[in-house]
JSON list of C-alpha atoms in Angstrom, two decimals:
[
{"chain": "S", "resi": 1, "resn": "MET", "atom": "CA", "xyz": [-14.48, 59.70, -10.85]},
{"chain": "S", "resi": 2, "resn": "GLY", "atom": "CA", "xyz": [-14.73, 59.16, -14.59]},
{"chain": "S", "resi": 3, "resn": "GLY", "atom": "CA", "xyz": [-11.53, 59.84, -16.45]},
{"chain": "S", "resi": 4, "resn": "ASN", "atom": "CA", "xyz": [-9.24, 57.37, -18.12]},
{"chain": "S", "resi": 5, "resn": "ARG", "atom": "CA", "xyz": [-7.16, 56.27, -15.16]},
{"chain": "S", "resi": 6, "resn": "ILE", "atom": "CA", "xyz": [-6.27, 52.66, -14.81]},
{"chain": "S", "resi": 7, "resn": "SER", "atom": "CA", "xyz": [-6.16, 51.69, -11.17]},
{"chain": "S", "resi": 8, "resn": "ARG", "atom": "CA", "xyz": [-4.05, 48.89, -9.87]},
{"chain": "S", "resi": 9, "resn": "PRO", "atom": "CA", "xyz": [-5.02, 46.69, -6.98]},
{"chain": "S", "resi": 10, "resn": "GLU", "atom": "CA", "xyz": [-3.81, 47.71, -3.54]},
{"chain": "S", "resi": 11, "resn": "GLY", "atom": "CA", "xyz": [-0.36, 46.30, -2.85]},
{"chain": "S", "resi": 12, "resn": "SER", "atom": "CA", "xyz": [0.47, 45.46, -6.50]},
{"chain": "S", "resi": 13, "resn": "PRO", "atom": "CA", "xyz": [3.93, 46.44, -7.72]},
{"chain": "S", "resi": 14, "resn": "SER", "atom": "CA", "xyz": [4.17, 49.64, -9.73]},
{"chain": "S", "resi": 15, "resn": "LEU", "atom": "CA", "xyz": [4.64, 49.20, -13.45]},
{"chain": "S", "resi": 16, "resn": "ARG", "atom": "CA", "xyz": [7.53, 50.78, -15.27]},
{"chain": "S", "resi": 17, "resn": "ALA", "atom": "CA", "xyz": [6.85, 52.45, -18.58]},
{"chain": "S", "resi": 18, "resn": "MET", "atom": "CA", "xyz": [7.52, 50.06, -21.43]},
{"chain": "S", "resi": 19, "resn": "ASP", "atom": "CA", "xyz": [9.00, 51.12, -24.75]},
{"chain": "S", "resi": 20, "resn": "ILE", "atom": "CA", "xyz": [6.51, 49.66, -27.22]},
{"chain": "S", "resi": 21, "resn": "THR", "atom": "CA", "xyz": [5.66, 50.80, -30.74]},
{"chain": "S", "resi": 22, "resn": "ILE", "atom": "CA", "xyz": [3.33, 49.56, -33.44]},
{"chain": "S", "resi": 23, "resn": "ARG", "atom": "CA", "xyz": [5.48, 47.96, -36.13]},
{"chain": "S", "resi": 24, "resn": "THR", "atom": "CA", "xyz": [3.05, 46.21, -38.47]},
{"chain": "S", "resi": 25, "resn": "THR", "atom": "CA", "xyz": [-0.67, 45.72, -38.82]},
{"chain": "S", "resi": 26, "resn": "ALA", "atom": "CA", "xyz": [-2.22, 43.16, -41.15]},
{"chain": "S", "resi": 27, "resn": "LEU", "atom": "CA", "xyz": [-5.00, 43.59, -43.70]},
{"chain": "S", "resi": 28, "resn": "PRO", "atom": "CA", "xyz": [-6.42, 40.80, -45.86]},
{"chain": "S", "resi": 29, "resn": "TYR", "atom": "CA", "xyz": [-6.66, 40.95, -49.63]},
{"chain": "S", "resi": 30, "resn": "GLU", "atom": "CA", "xyz": [-8.78, 39.28, -52.29]},
{"chain": "S", "resi": 31, "resn": "ASP", "atom": "CA", "xyz": [-6.39, 40.01, -55.14]},
{"chain": "S", "resi": 32, "resn": "PRO", "atom": "CA", "xyz": [-2.77, 40.63, -54.10]},
{"chain": "S", "resi": 33, "resn": "ASP", "atom": "CA", "xyz": [-1.92, 42.60, -57.25]},
{"chain": "S", "resi": 34, "resn": "ALA", "atom": "CA", "xyz": [-4.95, 44.90, -56.88]},
{"chain": "S", "resi": 35, "resn": "SER", "atom": "CA", "xyz": [-4.15, 45.53, -53.20]},
{"chain": "S", "resi": 36, "resn": "LEU", "atom": "CA", "xyz": [-0.50, 46.15, -53.99]},
{"chain": "S", "resi": 37, "resn": "ALA", "atom": "CA", "xyz": [-1.46, 48.63, -56.73]},
{"chain": "S", "resi": 38, "resn": "PHE", "atom": "CA", "xyz": [-3.78, 50.50, -54.33]},
{"chain": "S", "resi": 39, "resn": "TYR", "atom": "CA", "xyz": [-1.26, 50.89, -51.52]},
{"chain": "S", "resi": 40, "resn": "ARG", "atom": "CA", "xyz": [1.75, 51.48, -53.79]},
{"chain": "S", "resi": 41, "resn": "ASP", "atom": "CA", "xyz": [0.33, 53.43, -56.72]},
{"chain": "S", "resi": 42, "resn": "VAL", "atom": "CA", "xyz": [-2.63, 55.25, -55.16]},
{"chain": "S", "resi": 43, "resn": "LEU", "atom": "CA", "xyz": [-1.43, 55.88, -51.59]},
{"chain": "S", "resi": 44, "resn": "GLY", "atom": "CA", "xyz": [2.26, 56.10, -52.55]},
{"chain": "S", "resi": 45, "resn": "PHE", "atom": "CA", "xyz": [3.48, 53.43, -50.12]},
{"chain": "S", "resi": 46, "resn": "GLU", "atom": "CA", "xyz": [6.79, 51.64, -50.65]},
{"chain": "S", "resi": 47, "resn": "VAL", "atom": "CA", "xyz": [7.10, 47.86, -50.90]},
{"chain": "S", "resi": 48, "resn": "LEU", "atom": "CA", "xyz": [9.32, 46.46, -48.15]},
{"chain": "S", "resi": 49, "resn": "SER", "atom": "CA", "xyz": [8.87, 42.82, -49.08]},
{"chain": "S", "resi": 50, "resn": "ASP", "atom": "CA", "xyz": [6.82, 40.61, -51.38]},
{"chain": "S", "resi": 51, "resn": "VAL", "atom": "CA", "xyz": [7.06, 36.95, -50.37]},
{"chain": "S", "resi": 52, "resn": "GLY", "atom": "CA", "xyz": [5.27, 33.99, -51.93]},
{"chain": "S", "resi": 53, "resn": "GLN", "atom": "CA", "xyz": [3.43, 33.78, -55.20]},
{"chain": "S", "resi": 54, "resn": "GLY", "atom": "CA", "xyz": [-0.05, 33.84, -56.70]},
{"chain": "S", "resi": 55, "resn": "GLU", "atom": "CA", "xyz": [-2.69, 34.31, -54.05]},
{"chain": "S", "resi": 56, "resn": "ALA", "atom": "CA", "xyz": [-0.35, 33.02, -51.33]},
{"chain": "S", "resi": 57, "resn": "ARG", "atom": "CA", "xyz": [1.69, 36.21, -51.04]},
{"chain": "S", "resi": 58, "resn": "TRP", "atom": "CA", "xyz": [2.57, 38.28, -48.02]},
{"chain": "S", "resi": 59, "resn": "ILE", "atom": "CA", "xyz": [3.29, 41.85, -49.11]},
{"chain": "S", "resi": 60, "resn": "THR", "atom": "CA", "xyz": [4.65, 44.42, -46.67]},
{"chain": "S", "resi": 61, "resn": "VAL", "atom": "CA", "xyz": [4.18, 48.09, -47.57]},
{"chain": "S", "resi": 62, "resn": "CYS", "atom": "CA", "xyz": [4.97, 51.27, -45.66]},
{"chain": "S", "resi": 63, "resn": "PRO", "atom": "CA", "xyz": [4.46, 55.00, -46.04]},
{"chain": "S", "resi": 64, "resn": "ALA", "atom": "CA", "xyz": [7.28, 56.40, -48.21]},
{"chain": "S", "resi": 65, "resn": "GLY", "atom": "CA", "xyz": [10.49, 56.60, -46.19]},
{"chain": "S", "resi": 66, "resn": "ARG", "atom": "CA", "xyz": [8.89, 55.20, -43.01]},
{"chain": "S", "resi": 67, "resn": "PRO", "atom": "CA", "xyz": [9.72, 51.49, -42.77]},
{"chain": "S", "resi": 68, "resn": "GLU", "atom": "CA", "xyz": [9.27, 51.55, -39.00]},
{"chain": "S", "resi": 69, "resn": "THR", "atom": "CA", "xyz": [5.49, 51.36, -39.49]},
{"chain": "S", "resi": 70, "resn": "SER", "atom": "CA", "xyz": [4.03, 49.02, -42.08]},
{"chain": "S", "resi": 71, "resn": "ILE", "atom": "CA", "xyz": [1.01, 47.13, -43.34]},
{"chain": "S", "resi": 72, "resn": "LEU", "atom": "CA", "xyz": [1.21, 43.41, -44.07]},
{"chain": "S", "resi": 73, "resn": "LEU", "atom": "CA", "xyz": [-1.18, 42.51, -46.90]},
{"chain": "S", "resi": 74, "resn": "THR", "atom": "CA", "xyz": [-2.09, 38.89, -46.30]},
{"chain": "S", "resi": 75, "resn": "PRO", "atom": "CA", "xyz": [-4.14, 36.10, -47.80]},
{"chain": "S", "resi": 76, "resn": "PRO", "atom": "CA", "xyz": [-7.45, 36.01, -45.90]},
{"chain": "S", "resi": 77, "resn": "ALA", "atom": "CA", "xyz": [-7.77, 33.32, -43.25]},
{"chain": "S", "resi": 78, "resn": "SER", "atom": "CA", "xyz": [-4.22, 32.14, -43.90]},
{"chain": "S", "resi": 79, "resn": "ASP", "atom": "CA", "xyz": [-3.85, 30.77, -40.38]},
{"chain": "S", "resi": 80, "resn": "PRO", "atom": "CA", "xyz": [-4.07, 26.95, -40.59]},
{"chain": "S", "resi": 81, "resn": "CYS", "atom": "CA", "xyz": [-6.08, 26.94, -37.35]},
{"chain": "S", "resi": 82, "resn": "VAL", "atom": "CA", "xyz": [-8.97, 28.80, -39.01]},
{"chain": "S", "resi": 83, "resn": "THR", "atom": "CA", "xyz": [-11.88, 26.42, -39.61]},
{"chain": "S", "resi": 84, "resn": "GLU", "atom": "CA", "xyz": [-13.87, 26.24, -42.85]},
{"chain": "S", "resi": 85, "resn": "ASP", "atom": "CA", "xyz": [-16.82, 27.90, -41.09]},
{"chain": "S", "resi": 86, "resn": "GLU", "atom": "CA", "xyz": [-14.56, 30.73, -39.93]},
{"chain": "S", "resi": 87, "resn": "ARG", "atom": "CA", "xyz": [-13.14, 31.06, -43.46]},
{"chain": "S", "resi": 88, "resn": "ARG", "atom": "CA", "xyz": [-16.68, 31.40, -44.81]},
{"chain": "S", "resi": 89, "resn": "VAL", "atom": "CA", "xyz": [-17.51, 34.12, -42.27]},
{"chain": "S", "resi": 90, "resn": "ILE", "atom": "CA", "xyz": [-14.27, 35.99, -43.05]},
{"chain": "S", "resi": 91, "resn": "THR", "atom": "CA", "xyz": [-15.02, 35.84, -46.79]},
{"chain": "S", "resi": 92, "resn": "GLU", "atom": "CA", "xyz": [-18.57, 37.12, -46.18]},
{"chain": "S", "resi": 93, "resn": "MET", "atom": "CA", "xyz": [-17.34, 39.95, -43.95]},
{"chain": "S", "resi": 94, "resn": "MET", "atom": "CA", "xyz": [-14.69, 40.96, -46.49]},
{"chain": "S", "resi": 95, "resn": "ALA", "atom": "CA", "xyz": [-17.34, 41.07, -49.23]},
{"chain": "S", "resi": 96, "resn": "LYS", "atom": "CA", "xyz": [-19.45, 43.43, -47.06]},
{"chain": "S", "resi": 97, "resn": "GLY", "atom": "CA", "xyz": [-16.41, 45.53, -46.13]},
{"chain": "S", "resi": 98, "resn": "THR", "atom": "CA", "xyz": [-16.77, 44.81, -42.42]},
{"chain": "S", "resi": 99, "resn": "TYR", "atom": "CA", "xyz": [-13.68, 42.69, -41.75]},
{"chain": "S", "resi": 100, "resn": "GLY", "atom": "CA", "xyz": [-10.56, 44.86, -41.84]},
{"chain": "S", "resi": 101, "resn": "TRP", "atom": "CA", "xyz": [-9.88, 48.56, -41.44]},
{"chain": "S", "resi": 102, "resn": "ILE", "atom": "CA", "xyz": [-7.06, 50.99, -40.82]},
{"chain": "S", "resi": 103, "resn": "LEU", "atom": "CA", "xyz": [-6.77, 54.63, -39.80]},
{"chain": "S", "resi": 104, "resn": "LEU", "atom": "CA", "xyz": [-4.13, 56.71, -41.59]},
{"chain": "S", "resi": 105, "resn": "ALA", "atom": "CA", "xyz": [-3.17, 60.37, -41.17]},
{"chain": "S", "resi": 106, "resn": "THR", "atom": "CA", "xyz": [-2.04, 63.16, -43.47]},
{"chain": "S", "resi": 107, "resn": "PRO", "atom": "CA", "xyz": [-1.32, 66.88, -43.08]},
{"chain": "S", "resi": 108, "resn": "ASP", "atom": "CA", "xyz": [-3.26, 67.68, -46.31]},
{"chain": "S", "resi": 109, "resn": "LEU", "atom": "CA", "xyz": [-6.52, 65.75, -46.42]},
{"chain": "S", "resi": 110, "resn": "SER", "atom": "CA", "xyz": [-7.92, 67.57, -49.46]},
{"chain": "S", "resi": 111, "resn": "ALA", "atom": "CA", "xyz": [-4.95, 66.72, -51.68]},
{"chain": "S", "resi": 112, "resn": "THR", "atom": "CA", "xyz": [-4.83, 63.13, -50.40]},
{"chain": "S", "resi": 113, "resn": "PHE", "atom": "CA", "xyz": [-8.57, 62.71, -50.99]},
{"chain": "S", "resi": 114, "resn": "GLU", "atom": "CA", "xyz": [-8.27, 63.98, -54.57]},
{"chain": "S", "resi": 115, "resn": "LYS", "atom": "CA", "xyz": [-5.39, 61.59, -55.32]},
{"chain": "S", "resi": 116, "resn": "VAL", "atom": "CA", "xyz": [-7.14, 58.55, -53.83]},
{"chain": "S", "resi": 117, "resn": "GLN", "atom": "CA", "xyz": [-10.43, 59.44, -55.53]},
{"chain": "S", "resi": 118, "resn": "ALA", "atom": "CA", "xyz": [-8.60, 59.79, -58.88]},
{"chain": "S", "resi": 119, "resn": "GLY", "atom": "CA", "xyz": [-7.29, 56.25, -58.30]},
{"chain": "S", "resi": 120, "resn": "ASP", "atom": "CA", "xyz": [-10.87, 55.02, -58.83]},
{"chain": "S", "resi": 121, "resn": "SER", "atom": "CA", "xyz": [-11.28, 53.88, -55.23]},
{"chain": "S", "resi": 122, "resn": "GLU", "atom": "CA", "xyz": [-14.70, 53.44, -53.65]},
{"chain": "S", "resi": 123, "resn": "VAL", "atom": "CA", "xyz": [-15.42, 56.60, -51.65]},
{"chain": "S", "resi": 124, "resn": "VAL", "atom": "CA", "xyz": [-17.23, 55.84, -48.39]},
{"chain": "S", "resi": 125, "resn": "GLN", "atom": "CA", "xyz": [-17.09, 59.36, -47.00]},
{"chain": "S", "resi": 126, "resn": "GLU", "atom": "CA", "xyz": [-15.85, 62.62, -48.50]},
{"chain": "S", "resi": 127, "resn": "PRO", "atom": "CA", "xyz": [-13.74, 64.89, -46.25]},
{"chain": "S", "resi": 128, "resn": "VAL", "atom": "CA", "xyz": [-15.86, 66.17, -43.38]},
{"chain": "S", "resi": 129, "resn": "GLU", "atom": "CA", "xyz": [-15.32, 67.84, -40.02]},
{"chain": "S", "resi": 130, "resn": "GLN", "atom": "CA", "xyz": [-16.46, 65.30, -37.41]},
{"chain": "S", "resi": 131, "resn": "PRO", "atom": "CA", "xyz": [-18.35, 66.48, -34.30]},
{"chain": "S", "resi": 132, "resn": "TYR", "atom": "CA", "xyz": [-15.40, 65.29, -32.18]},
{"chain": "S", "resi": 133, "resn": "GLY", "atom": "CA", "xyz": [-13.01, 67.72, -33.90]},
{"chain": "S", "resi": 134, "resn": "ILE", "atom": "CA", "xyz": [-11.28, 65.53, -36.50]},
{"chain": "S", "resi": 135, "resn": "ARG", "atom": "CA", "xyz": [-11.52, 66.14, -40.23]},
{"chain": "S", "resi": 136, "resn": "ASP", "atom": "CA", "xyz": [-11.42, 62.86, -42.13]},
{"chain": "S", "resi": 137, "resn": "CYS", "atom": "CA", "xyz": [-12.57, 60.83, -45.13]},
{"chain": "S", "resi": 138, "resn": "ALA", "atom": "CA", "xyz": [-12.95, 57.13, -45.91]},
{"chain": "S", "resi": 139, "resn": "PHE", "atom": "CA", "xyz": [-12.39, 54.73, -48.82]},
{"chain": "S", "resi": 140, "resn": "ARG", "atom": "CA", "xyz": [-12.46, 50.99, -49.40]},
{"chain": "S", "resi": 141, "resn": "ASP", "atom": "CA", "xyz": [-9.37, 49.25, -50.68]},
{"chain": "S", "resi": 142, "resn": "PRO", "atom": "CA", "xyz": [-9.77, 46.56, -53.39]},
{"chain": "S", "resi": 143, "resn": "ALA", "atom": "CA", "xyz": [-10.50, 43.90, -50.72]},
{"chain": "S", "resi": 144, "resn": "GLY", "atom": "CA", "xyz": [-13.22, 46.00, -49.08]},
{"chain": "S", "resi": 145, "resn": "ASN", "atom": "CA", "xyz": [-11.08, 47.03, -46.09]},
{"chain": "S", "resi": 146, "resn": "LEU", "atom": "CA", "xyz": [-12.10, 50.43, -44.74]},
{"chain": "S", "resi": 147, "resn": "VAL", "atom": "CA", "xyz": [-9.31, 52.99, -45.05]},
{"chain": "S", "resi": 148, "resn": "ARG", "atom": "CA", "xyz": [-10.03, 56.11, -42.98]},
{"chain": "S", "resi": 149, "resn": "ILE", "atom": "CA", "xyz": [-7.69, 59.05, -43.42]},
{"chain": "S", "resi": 150, "resn": "GLN", "atom": "CA", "xyz": [-7.67, 61.89, -40.93]},
{"chain": "S", "resi": 151, "resn": "GLU", "atom": "CA", "xyz": [-6.02, 65.27, -41.19]},
{"chain": "S", "resi": 152, "resn": "VAL", "atom": "CA", "xyz": [-3.35, 66.04, -38.60]},
{"chain": "S", "resi": 153, "resn": "PRO", "atom": "CA", "xyz": [-1.29, 69.22, -38.54]}
]
């Protein structure tokens, strides 16, 4: 009853554990230079690659010294299969800050919050102890993406 077990149908072969990690997640930008400055200068991320030019750039950043996990900053709706109507909706959602988000972690939330706040970022939520036991805060990056940061020991 309840729980988080995933049941498999009777007679199905057992699954072996797979070795999978999260390598990169993508977030859209409005202004590639502003997004780059936020992730590099405010959060202290390193630039792994910066490909393209103008507003058609794909910039990969990672936490300092941790290239195994990265964020790809991308032009919004860059997929050629996205329709004009979909592009309009994406643009509207980005403007409201409801399109992209990411959850980061730090051992010292207070110091991280102070640094990000000093970077003139939009504060969505100051550090708070959540009812589910996590202490976190939230900001918006220059494109409106929600950046939640939680404290982990």
